[in-house]
Structures are given as structure tokens and as C-alpha cells.
Amino acid sequence: MSQHDNVRASRDEAARAGILPAAGPPAPDGGPPRQRQNVELPALGFKGSLRFMWTQLTSMRTALMLLLLLAVAAVPGSLFPQRPAGPEIVNQYLEDNPVQGEWLDRFQMFDVYSSVWFSAIYILLFVSLIGCVVPRAVKHAKDLRSAPPRTPRRLSRLPEYGKVLLESTGPAPAVAVEQAARILKKRGYRTDVREEPDGGASVGAERGYVREIGNIVFHLSLIGVLAFMAVGGLLSYSGQKILVEGEGFANTLVSYDAFTPGGAFSEDSLVPFSMTLESFEKVFDRESETHYGQPLDFTATMTVREGPEGQVEERVLKVNQPLDFGGTRVYLVGNGYAPEITVRDGNGDIAFQGPVVGQVQDEVYTSLLTIKVPDAQPEQLGFVGFFLPTAYTGEDGVAVSIDPELYNPELNLNSYSGDLGLDEGEPQNVYVLDTDDLTELNNRDLESGGITLSLGESYDLPEGKGSIRFDGVKPYVGLDILYDPGKWGVGIFAVLALVSLGVSLFVRRRRVWVRSATGPDGSTMVEYGLLARGEDFGLREENVSLRRQFEKTWPVVAPEDASGEPGESDDHQATSSTAGTTGATENRPE
């Protein structure tokens, strides 16, 4: 090893140890290596940084990532209860899980779809799609006005190629090109006839522009879906109402049993209308042995009035046949029985009188009843039990319902007295009676036994606490009242997205060039080539179809070994070229 090599090895070792800077490449004259100079990258600046961030945001990759992130962000909405759907369920979850619930609430897991982070993803996706699609739409609009690409010099290098030689009676080269252009136009191509430098003529043709249009329309439709979903989320509202036969409803906030407004909801947007449930009819199966007693049809007869000046008219409400009031739809979603009950307190005064809505528990309409009587004196009263439309008591002494019709209606109740907790101002579920601070008066396990009432019967409570009477039964209906101004836009753009997606998937973009010139013997020679933008399994069939069209139009000289079928001969038949694959993938081949 020479002295120069020893010095270089020592410097390299010192550089690795951090004593000397790293050596650069050797000098051209073989001398000691040059020292590397630190290269400073130019700063982007404020405008450059904004341009870089905008480019990254509006890329298709970013849009796909945001779309996937939006789907993942929606998962907590199905894992945890949401306040708009059921605030009482969220409150119960917070009571059952105080530590975990507090942290989840801090991250807005109970208000996922209106949370800051979900809205941020939604807005970023919206902006990304707009920034991605609009430039593509502008560029494609320019492409639609531009001529097809120039004719390649060597058509034989294209994936599909054919050549025909016309008889002496055939048209001249320029006329043949004009006729080829008309054939291509009939097949949906956009054509451009041009002269060739050697005195011949050619035509460039292209079709399948609708493929890119479908792709652009698909992404614009996604933007439309997002926009109308946002409109619906801001301006829509939904509510629930239970109407007992004979009761009315006016479309005001105080009339709803439950109400969920949109983010930008205003009470002024409530469509003025009113309705009354006149009657409700049920039809049950009475012929089938396997489905006996199952419901077949429900019909609610309503009297309605649209607006304060509207005329009162009768309408029929059925399942999947809602009532429409200026965009607000009323759906029939449930029904049941509401026993009419009269409760007298210990002083003999009527403390409660009217129908009590029962929660249907099974297919035979066994209904859970909860009755709260806060006006009873000297102590408040409460009742919990079941309403049985067709009661039957078995050998074990337990009464059950065996049919949904009112053949033998019966009440089975337990009674309580004490403080119901309604005076404390805290909201309570009307279908739940908290018995922790109440005294139980009636129960089948007590000496007084439970309360069993048939239609028209009454019962005196123990210790002179009062009495209860079963007066009658009325049907009720459960209604969903929905207003969503964005649903039609979402539906239209969703259908448009599916149609445009099919167009972008199944339409193929193809290019065809036809050149005609005079051959050595003075006859007209026509050659043509085909190129697909992307993968196209039907390009070969298009070649054969064009060949057949040309043979029908011109008097073609048949080769000596022709078999009579196009695409099966030598030079004069449609052939598939395997050469020039690099040029075949270029947008404008030579």
C-alpha cells in the first residue's frame, strides 16, 4: 500500500470517528479528495408552503385516505350511545361508567357526528374532492375540443394493425380516407381528416371520452352527496309522537314526545299542520295454522288540516304509506293499547283519569304499564304491571295473553305509595317507576295480593290509600315525523354516482388511424391501426369489425390464400402486432 493510500485510509477512519469531516470524491488529477460542501435547499416561503399543502390536499391519494378515515371515524357512533338519538341512554352510561364515560365525553364520543374532529375530516374530504375534480374537469373540457392525435408514421407498430389493397376500380386515396372517416363516425368516433406529407391522406379517430366524463361525474356526485348530507344534517329534524284514538297533534315543539333537531334548525321551519287520530284498525291472520294471529294490515284514519287556513280532510295512514305535509312526512311505526283508568286518592277525589299507553312486549300485545299519580293525597301513588288483551290464567295461577285482539282484556298491577320524586325537578322516564323510596301496597307475594281488574271493575287500595278502576281500552299509534330537505339531493346524486361509475368502468377509450396512399402498381392501399387507452380486451374484435366494414365499402383485392373469413389471412387481413409495445402505450405515438 502506497503512502498516499495510507493517508487516505487514516483520513477515512478519522472521518468515521467524527474527528474530520467526510472526504469528498477524488480530484480529477488524482490528488487529494475535495471536501464536500454543504448544499442549502431553497426555502419554500409562505406562498410556496401553501401551494405545497394545497397540492397534497387535492391529490387523489389524500382524498381516498380521507374517505377511509371518515369511515373509521364513524365507527364510535355505532359503539357508544349518541345524545341526539337517546340522551337518557347517554346519562345512564355516564352513571354506570363514571371514569370511562367522563373521558369519552371529553373526546365527544357521545356526539360523534357533530364533533369537531368528525366535522374536520368531513370538510377536508369535501375540499379535497373539489380541488381534485375541478381541474380534471377543466382539462377534460379542453381535450374534448382538441383534435385526435396525429397519425403515427408506422401504424404496424400498434397493438392492432390491418392493411387492405383496393382494386383498380376502387376510390382514390383521399376519397377512401373520407369514406373511412364516415364509417368511424357511425361507430361513435370523433374524426379528423388530414393530409400526409407524401401526398396521401389519413384520418385520426378517437372515442370513449364519455369514460372520463363518467369518472368526473362520479366524483362530482360524491361531492353532491356530501353537500346534501350536510344540508340535511343542518336543517332536518325528527320527532316521535304517540296518539291515542281521539287525540290530536299540532306541529309545534311542545306537542312532541321526543324531538331531535339539526344543527341549524329553527322553529320557524316547522311546517304548520295538525291531525287527529279518528280510528285505528288492525287485521290479524285467522286462517293460517302456522301464522295464526300474526298482523296483516294496520290502517289509521286521520283528519288533517294543512296550515291555519286549510280545509279539514280525511286521510288514511298505513305502514310505508306516510302522510306528506309540505316535505314533512308522518310515518306509522307502531301501535298498541292504552287502557283507560281512573284513580281516586285517599280523600276520594279523582287524582288521575285517562288512557295509559302500554309498551308492547310480544306478538300477542302483552303490554307493560306504568302509572304515576303525583296529585294523589295524602300520599302519591304509583302502579306497575301488565295489560293482557286476551287474558288466560293457567294452572300455575299466572295470567298471560294468548291473542292480540281484545277478547278478554285484563289488568295485573302492583301498587305503591310515597314520594315519586317528581317534585325535585329532575326528568324521569315516564315508562319507569323508581320504587326505592316507595312503600309497596299490593303484590302477589303480600297478604293483600296483586291487583287483577277486568273491564269495568274497580279495586280499593289497602290502608285507605284510594282506589283504581279499569274503564275501557283505546288503541294508539306511534308516529315518526321527519323533515329532511337534503334527502332528495342525496338520492339523486347517489343514483347518478352509480350510473357514472358503470360508465367509467365499462366504456373503453380507443384510437384508430387510417392512412391511404397510392401503391406501386397505381392502386389504392389502405392501412389502419388501433390503440387502446388502458387495457381493452375488445380491441381485437374492433379490428375485425372495421375490416369487415372496409370490405363491404371497397372492392378489396383478396389474397391468394384467403379463407373467406376476415382476420385469418396474411398481410391483407387484420393482424395483431406484438411489436412496438412501448409506442403503443404513449398518448401520441410516432
XYZ file of C-alpha atoms in Angstrom:
590
model
C 0.000 0.000 0.000
C 1.396 3.399 -1.007
C 1.876 6.325 1.332
C -0.975 8.167 -0.387
C -3.313 5.234 0.263
C -2.236 5.111 3.905
C -3.028 8.787 4.315
C -6.438 8.346 2.681
C -7.293 5.353 4.918
C -6.286 7.350 8.010
C -8.475 10.290 6.944
C -11.439 7.963 6.350
C -11.004 6.402 9.768
C -10.799 9.853 11.362
C -13.936 10.911 9.478
C -15.854 7.880 10.777
C -14.710 8.758 14.293
C -16.040 12.299 13.849
C -12.573 13.944 14.099
C -12.502 15.108 10.455
C -15.286 15.867 8.004
C -16.156 13.180 5.460
C -13.925 13.108 2.407
C -15.377 14.075 -0.941
C -14.768 12.457 -4.329
C -11.154 12.306 -5.571
C -9.854 15.178 -7.625
C -9.705 14.663 -11.426
C -5.875 14.861 -11.360
C -5.634 12.044 -8.792
C -4.748 14.429 -5.954
C -6.301 14.504 -2.509
C -10.093 14.341 -2.444
C -12.102 17.509 -2.462
C -14.055 18.452 0.649
C -17.856 18.146 0.339
C -19.657 21.444 0.563
C -22.976 21.744 2.400
C -25.787 22.382 -0.058
C -28.641 24.502 1.217
C -32.059 23.771 -0.223
C -34.032 26.827 -1.265
C -36.755 27.826 1.179
C -40.331 27.390 0.004
C -41.546 30.542 1.602
C -45.072 31.223 2.792
C -46.732 31.054 -0.634
C -44.714 28.015 -1.625
C -45.690 26.212 1.570
C -49.366 26.973 0.977
C -49.078 25.755 -2.615
C -47.379 22.551 -1.449
C -50.066 21.875 1.182
C -52.840 22.537 -1.354
C -51.215 20.139 -3.831
C -51.045 17.423 -1.197
C -54.627 18.023 -0.022
C -56.119 17.898 -3.526
C -54.356 14.705 -4.612
C -56.445 11.602 -5.250
C -54.401 9.661 -2.704
C -55.301 12.163 0.020
C -58.998 12.043 -0.953
C -59.020 8.245 -0.664
C -57.251 8.387 2.698
C -59.766 10.946 3.998
C -62.657 8.819 2.754
C -61.249 5.800 4.604
C -60.597 7.943 7.686
C -64.196 9.206 7.613
C -65.471 5.612 7.591
C -63.219 4.738 10.550
C -64.264 7.890 12.419
C -67.922 6.874 12.120
C -67.302 3.588 13.974
C -67.572 5.088 17.512
C -71.042 6.311 16.571
C -72.206 2.699 16.478
C -70.220 1.588 19.541
C -71.347 4.260 22.003
C -74.822 5.751 22.580
C -75.378 9.105 20.911
C -77.093 12.088 22.570
C -79.241 13.057 19.561
C -80.723 9.548 19.446
C -81.190 8.969 23.172
C -79.888 11.438 25.781
C -81.281 9.363 28.632
C -79.220 6.357 27.479
C -76.069 8.512 27.496
C -76.835 9.749 31.003
C -77.299 6.183 32.194
C -73.984 5.181 30.564
C -72.225 8.042 32.357
C -73.708 6.915 35.687
C -72.657 3.301 35.122
C -69.146 4.216 33.879
C -68.152 7.450 35.619
C -64.406 7.371 34.822
C -64.528 5.950 31.326
C -67.643 7.939 30.450
C -66.036 11.237 31.502
C -63.056 10.688 29.191
C -65.259 9.549 26.326
C -67.386 12.640 26.755
C -64.286 14.853 26.610
C -63.451 13.383 23.191
C -67.085 13.845 22.048
C -67.692 10.113 21.637
C -71.369 10.626 22.513
C -71.743 13.315 19.809
C -69.623 11.740 17.083
C -71.365 13.118 14.008
C -71.361 16.692 15.298
C -67.919 16.526 16.906
C -65.059 18.836 15.934
C -62.801 16.059 14.678
C -65.505 14.350 12.588
C -66.531 17.681 11.067
C -62.883 18.469 10.280
C -62.469 15.193 8.372
C -65.760 15.796 6.574
C -64.780 19.319 5.483
C -61.270 18.268 4.425
C -62.722 15.463 2.304
C -65.167 17.907 0.747
C -62.392 20.383 -0.128
C -60.078 17.623 -1.349
C -62.666 16.247 -3.749
C -63.437 19.696 -5.144
C -59.768 20.534 -5.596
C -59.156 17.169 -7.240
C -62.123 17.032 -9.597
C -62.482 20.612 -10.834
C -59.021 20.802 -12.507
C -59.637 17.413 -14.120
C -62.993 18.593 -15.434
C -61.427 21.738 -16.922
C -58.631 19.741 -18.564
C -61.066 17.211 -19.997
C -63.215 20.029 -21.398
C -60.148 21.235 -23.295
C -59.448 17.700 -24.537
C -62.974 17.476 -25.928
C -62.286 20.500 -28.140
C -58.877 19.283 -29.325
C -58.331 17.178 -32.448
C -57.411 13.481 -32.214
C -53.635 12.880 -32.068
C -51.624 12.913 -35.272
C -51.275 9.768 -37.305
C -48.232 7.648 -36.396
C -45.646 7.121 -39.121
C -45.618 3.346 -38.615
C -49.090 2.011 -37.947
C -47.762 -1.552 -37.971
C -46.226 -0.955 -34.549
C -49.632 -0.526 -32.933
C -51.208 -3.417 -30.977
C -53.827 -3.972 -33.684
C -52.993 -3.377 -37.353
C -54.556 -4.145 -40.723
C -53.901 -3.394 -44.386
C -56.086 -3.741 -47.476
C -55.308 -3.290 -51.155
C -58.135 -1.971 -53.309
C -58.856 -2.998 -56.869
C -58.305 -0.593 -59.724
C -61.994 0.317 -59.611
C -61.665 1.427 -56.028
C -61.709 5.046 -54.833
C -58.707 7.332 -54.804
C -56.717 7.643 -51.544
C -58.357 10.918 -50.474
C -61.843 9.560 -51.192
C -61.064 6.328 -49.334
C -59.994 8.313 -46.288
C -63.218 10.356 -46.386
C -65.264 7.158 -46.576
C -63.263 5.638 -43.695
C -63.975 8.761 -41.658
C -67.714 8.363 -42.244
C -67.521 4.695 -41.186
C -65.718 5.663 -37.988
C -68.238 8.420 -37.232
C -71.076 5.903 -37.462
C -69.224 3.772 -34.927
C -69.081 6.661 -32.454
C -65.602 8.012 -33.183
C -64.648 11.670 -33.322
C -62.603 12.090 -36.511
C -60.117 14.483 -38.034
C -59.042 14.137 -41.687
C -55.607 15.466 -42.508
C -53.197 15.436 -45.468
C -49.991 13.434 -45.399
C -46.584 14.865 -46.424
C -46.153 12.217 -49.157
C -49.336 13.333 -50.878
C -51.626 10.751 -49.262
C -54.284 11.314 -46.622
C -55.144 9.957 -43.203
C -57.816 10.213 -40.584
C -57.371 10.158 -36.822
C -60.312 8.989 -34.743
C -60.949 8.608 -31.062
C -63.888 7.561 -28.926
C -64.573 6.789 -25.276
C -64.400 10.375 -23.980
C -67.537 9.577 -22.013
C -65.403 7.275 -19.849
C -63.542 10.221 -18.358
C -66.809 12.163 -18.192
C -68.294 9.304 -16.164
C -65.282 9.360 -13.864
C -65.601 13.112 -13.329
C -69.383 12.925 -12.853
C -68.877 10.130 -10.307
C -66.609 12.301 -8.174
C -68.876 15.324 -8.610
C -71.760 13.118 -7.461
C -69.819 12.219 -4.331
C -69.412 15.924 -3.674
C -73.154 16.367 -4.208
C -73.934 13.559 -1.773
C -71.664 15.112 0.863
C -73.166 18.560 0.291
C -76.776 17.438 0.605
C -75.946 15.257 3.594
C -74.547 18.382 5.239
C -77.702 20.327 4.316
C -79.848 17.554 5.764
C -77.786 17.391 8.938
C -78.155 21.138 9.461
C -81.793 21.756 8.509
C -83.523 18.428 9.179
C -85.417 17.375 12.278
C -87.164 14.268 13.519
C -89.657 13.638 16.267
C -91.861 10.965 17.764
C -95.426 11.166 18.943
C -97.899 8.667 20.395
C -101.505 9.394 19.547
C -104.354 7.663 21.357
C -107.603 7.317 19.424
C -109.445 10.633 19.600
C -106.361 12.716 20.420
C -104.915 15.448 18.194
C -101.475 16.756 17.335
C -100.255 20.156 16.120
C -96.771 20.511 14.622
C -95.217 22.561 17.418
C -92.253 21.731 19.635
C -94.337 21.289 22.791
C -96.501 18.631 21.086
C -93.677 16.124 20.519
C -92.863 13.305 22.899
C -89.251 13.343 21.629
C -87.574 15.771 19.230
C -84.137 15.748 17.550
C -83.244 18.958 15.675
C -80.500 19.558 13.119
C -77.509 21.784 13.764
C -79.093 24.875 12.162
C -82.720 24.077 12.992
C -85.122 26.956 13.550
C -88.607 26.626 14.978
C -89.833 28.767 12.094
C -89.035 25.881 9.708
C -91.781 23.708 11.231
C -94.465 23.164 8.609
C -97.839 24.178 10.105
C -100.281 21.272 10.152
C -102.485 19.399 12.595
C -104.030 15.934 12.681
C -106.336 13.801 14.819
C -106.500 10.022 15.073
C -110.135 9.177 14.412
C -109.843 5.390 14.353
C -107.311 2.598 14.080
C -107.977 -0.852 12.659
C -105.848 -3.992 12.867
C -106.182 -7.111 10.752
C -104.736 -10.379 12.074
C -104.348 -13.739 10.379
C -107.240 -16.034 11.306
C -106.854 -18.735 8.644
C -103.271 -19.975 8.683
C -102.361 -22.657 11.218
C -98.670 -21.750 11.295
C -99.067 -17.925 11.360
C -102.326 -17.636 13.257
C -102.681 -14.283 14.989
C -99.898 -12.513 13.101
C -100.675 -8.954 11.930
C -101.596 -8.486 8.272
C -102.559 -4.832 7.988
C -102.795 -1.631 10.022
C -104.938 1.336 8.983
C -105.125 4.672 10.787
C -107.864 7.086 9.718
C -106.749 10.681 10.313
C -108.435 14.060 9.947
C -105.788 16.592 8.937
C -105.505 20.298 8.259
C -102.575 21.961 6.478
C -101.990 25.433 7.828
C -104.359 27.548 9.889
C -106.467 28.353 6.823
C -106.513 24.846 5.365
C -109.558 22.674 4.908
C -110.154 19.711 7.198
C -109.910 16.471 5.241
C -109.725 12.770 5.968
C -106.596 10.781 5.074
C -105.519 7.189 5.567
C -102.148 6.377 7.133
C -100.610 2.939 6.605
C -97.240 1.280 7.046
C -94.915 2.501 4.232
C -97.636 4.919 3.092
C -96.802 8.124 5.003
C -98.656 11.403 5.086
C -96.863 14.343 3.448
C -97.211 17.941 4.629
C -95.001 20.206 2.526
C -91.932 17.983 2.805
C -92.655 16.807 6.353
C -93.579 13.126 6.374
C -95.518 11.254 9.029
C -94.841 7.508 9.264
C -96.779 4.827 11.116
C -94.143 2.893 13.073
C -96.008 1.247 15.945
C -99.287 0.649 17.717
C -100.725 -0.827 20.861
C -103.395 -0.453 23.541
C -103.982 2.310 26.062
C -106.232 1.183 28.949
C -108.474 3.937 30.346
C -108.038 4.160 34.099
C -109.497 6.255 36.917
C -107.516 6.611 40.173
C -109.024 8.150 43.330
C -106.802 9.168 46.234
C -107.290 8.633 49.968
C -109.611 11.637 50.136
C -111.915 10.156 47.495
C -111.011 12.735 44.863
C -110.124 11.835 41.280
C -106.339 12.164 41.093
C -105.899 10.650 37.616
C -108.252 9.781 34.784
C -107.486 8.894 31.192
C -105.686 6.437 28.903
C -102.304 4.996 29.832
C -100.033 3.943 26.952
C -98.780 0.399 27.287
C -95.405 -0.757 25.946
C -95.998 -3.813 23.738
C -93.734 -6.686 24.792
C -94.600 -9.529 22.388
C -96.643 -10.549 19.353
C -99.816 -11.046 21.451
C -99.630 -7.426 22.661
C -98.765 -8.110 26.277
C -98.156 -4.527 27.385
C -96.129 -3.073 30.250
C -97.974 -0.329 32.168
C -96.558 2.374 34.430
C -98.970 4.772 36.140
C -97.743 7.743 38.178
C -100.262 9.746 40.219
C -98.411 12.733 41.725
C -101.652 14.606 42.598
C -102.928 11.918 44.995
C -103.416 12.897 48.638
C -102.296 12.368 51.329
C -99.599 10.309 49.572
C -98.632 9.993 45.935
C -99.484 6.705 44.226
C -97.778 4.583 41.584
C -98.729 1.409 39.707
C -96.677 -1.075 37.662
C -97.968 -4.137 35.838
C -99.237 -5.657 32.614
C -102.212 -5.245 30.344
C -103.381 -8.505 28.699
C -105.682 -8.145 25.636
C -106.856 -11.752 25.882
C -106.073 -12.967 29.388
C -105.800 -16.647 30.269
C -104.831 -17.958 33.705
C -103.049 -21.295 33.716
C -102.828 -23.944 36.408
C -99.861 -22.150 37.971
C -102.052 -19.110 38.581
C -100.089 -16.869 36.232
C -102.155 -14.891 33.711
C -100.848 -14.463 30.159
C -102.219 -13.077 26.910
C -102.946 -15.632 24.187
C -104.227 -13.345 21.407
C -103.648 -9.713 20.295
C -107.363 -8.958 19.961
C -109.451 -7.594 22.846
C -111.312 -10.787 23.653
C -110.738 -10.755 27.429
C -108.838 -7.583 28.498
C -107.356 -7.657 31.963
C -105.046 -5.575 34.164
C -102.491 -7.109 36.534
C -100.881 -4.419 38.706
C -98.764 -3.784 41.798
C -99.374 -0.544 43.717
C -97.044 1.775 45.667
C -97.383 4.873 47.820
C -94.916 7.559 48.860
C -92.817 10.245 47.168
C -92.480 9.665 43.413
C -89.585 12.151 43.177
C -91.315 14.297 40.583
C -91.200 17.429 42.772
C -87.391 17.577 42.673
C -87.328 18.880 39.106
C -85.230 16.056 37.648
C -86.590 14.487 34.424
C -87.845 10.910 34.661
C -88.689 8.235 32.171
C -92.496 8.010 32.029
C -92.254 4.244 31.455
C -90.097 3.562 34.546
C -91.214 3.772 38.183
C -88.415 4.090 40.751
C -89.682 2.074 43.735
C -86.639 2.501 46.020
C -88.305 5.171 48.179
C -91.895 3.874 47.848
C -93.970 1.596 50.054
C -95.381 -1.430 48.299
C -99.122 -1.812 48.850
C -100.038 -4.664 46.503
C -98.068 -7.663 45.329
C -98.969 -11.289 44.730
C -96.443 -12.203 47.453
C -98.086 -9.910 50.036
C -101.169 -10.670 52.047
C -103.112 -8.069 50.077
C -102.174 -9.834 46.829
C -101.865 -8.235 43.437
C -104.497 -6.167 41.619
C -106.438 -8.016 38.893
C -109.076 -5.999 37.053
C -111.368 -6.950 34.209
C -113.114 -4.357 32.097
C -115.398 -2.177 34.275
C -114.058 -3.457 37.647
C -112.514 -1.382 40.430
C -110.243 -2.118 43.405
C -109.829 -0.394 46.792
C -106.195 0.050 47.819
C -105.057 -1.138 51.285
C -104.909 1.266 54.222
C -107.469 3.572 52.625
C -104.922 4.913 50.144
C -107.535 5.209 47.396
C -108.922 3.100 44.544
C -108.357 2.254 40.867
C -110.923 1.462 38.164
C -110.498 -0.132 34.690
C -112.875 1.902 32.486
C -112.018 0.816 28.915
C -109.370 0.371 26.223
C -108.374 2.583 23.317
C -105.861 1.848 20.554
C -102.896 4.126 19.985
C -100.363 4.636 17.173
C -96.682 5.521 17.273
C -95.678 8.153 14.718
C -92.319 9.217 13.321
C -92.363 12.767 11.959
C -89.396 13.507 9.697
C -88.232 16.520 7.728
C -85.044 16.259 5.650
C -84.595 18.765 2.818
C -81.390 17.078 1.677
C -82.640 13.519 1.173
C -83.804 14.069 -2.422
C -80.456 15.518 -3.389
C -78.652 12.633 -1.708
C -80.828 10.125 -3.572
C -80.397 11.804 -6.966
C -76.628 12.148 -6.658
C -76.294 8.589 -5.306
C -78.092 7.195 -8.379
C -76.028 9.459 -10.635
C -72.857 8.194 -8.959
C -73.806 4.568 -9.629
C -74.640 5.272 -13.293
C -71.453 7.257 -13.890
C -69.386 4.602 -12.121
C -70.768 1.990 -14.507
C -69.895 4.225 -17.462
C -66.334 4.754 -16.245
C -65.865 1.018 -15.688
C -67.329 -0.411 -18.894
C -66.700 2.239 -21.554
C -63.338 1.792 -23.341
C -61.327 4.640 -24.806
C -59.882 3.759 -28.221
C -57.984 5.451 -31.011
C -57.975 4.489 -34.688
C -55.848 5.824 -37.519
C -56.435 5.101 -41.201
C -53.908 6.075 -43.860
C -54.414 5.757 -47.602
C -51.801 6.111 -50.318
C -51.161 5.028 -53.895
C -49.373 1.703 -54.190
C -46.537 0.804 -56.599
C -48.983 -0.528 -59.187
C -51.148 2.592 -59.018
C -53.918 1.041 -56.899
C -55.086 2.468 -53.554
C -53.607 0.927 -50.413
C -55.266 1.479 -47.040
C -53.690 0.616 -43.710
C -55.115 1.177 -40.261
C -54.072 0.717 -36.660
C -55.838 0.653 -33.308
C -54.666 1.677 -29.853
C -56.464 1.497 -26.513
C -56.065 3.915 -23.626
C -55.550 1.334 -20.933
C -56.405 -2.351 -21.004
C -59.018 -3.292 -23.591
C -59.851 -6.916 -24.309
C -62.197 -5.934 -27.129
C -59.602 -4.215 -29.278
C -59.118 -7.312 -31.434
C -62.860 -7.577 -32.111
C -62.906 -3.890 -33.078
C -60.125 -4.588 -35.564
C -62.085 -7.412 -37.176
C -65.285 -5.318 -37.271
C -63.528 -2.452 -39.022
C -62.025 -4.889 -41.520
C -65.486 -6.193 -42.395
C -66.831 -2.660 -42.796
C -63.999 -1.781 -45.179
C -64.559 -4.927 -47.232
C -68.249 -4.059 -47.610
C -67.424 -0.500 -48.662
C -64.488 -1.013 -51.049
C -63.597 -3.610 -53.687
C -60.744 -5.291 -51.840
C -58.185 -7.469 -53.619
C -58.387 -10.883 -51.993
C -55.068 -12.616 -51.232
C -54.326 -15.886 -52.957
C -54.633 -17.898 -49.703
C -57.699 -16.090 -48.360
C -60.015 -18.332 -46.367
C -63.045 -16.114 -46.706
C -63.081 -15.003 -43.079
C -61.651 -11.609 -42.166
C -58.699 -11.617 -39.824
C -57.313 -15.016 -40.964
C -55.096 -14.128 -43.935
C -51.560 -12.752 -44.169
C -50.681 -9.133 -44.921
C -54.062 -8.121 -46.293
C -56.019 -9.317 -43.251
C -56.464 -7.757 -39.812
C -53.416 -8.691 -37.748
C -52.396 -8.281 -34.129
C -48.984 -6.690 -33.686
C -46.761 -7.600 -30.776
C -44.007 -5.175 -31.752
C -43.700 -1.630 -30.523
C -45.374 -2.101 -27.154
C -43.595 0.956 -25.825
C -45.021 3.151 -28.516
C -48.460 1.584 -28.040
C -48.690 2.930 -24.508
C -47.872 6.501 -25.481
C -50.666 9.041 -25.774
C -49.399 10.278 -29.140
C -47.288 7.535 -30.785
C -44.991 8.405 -33.619
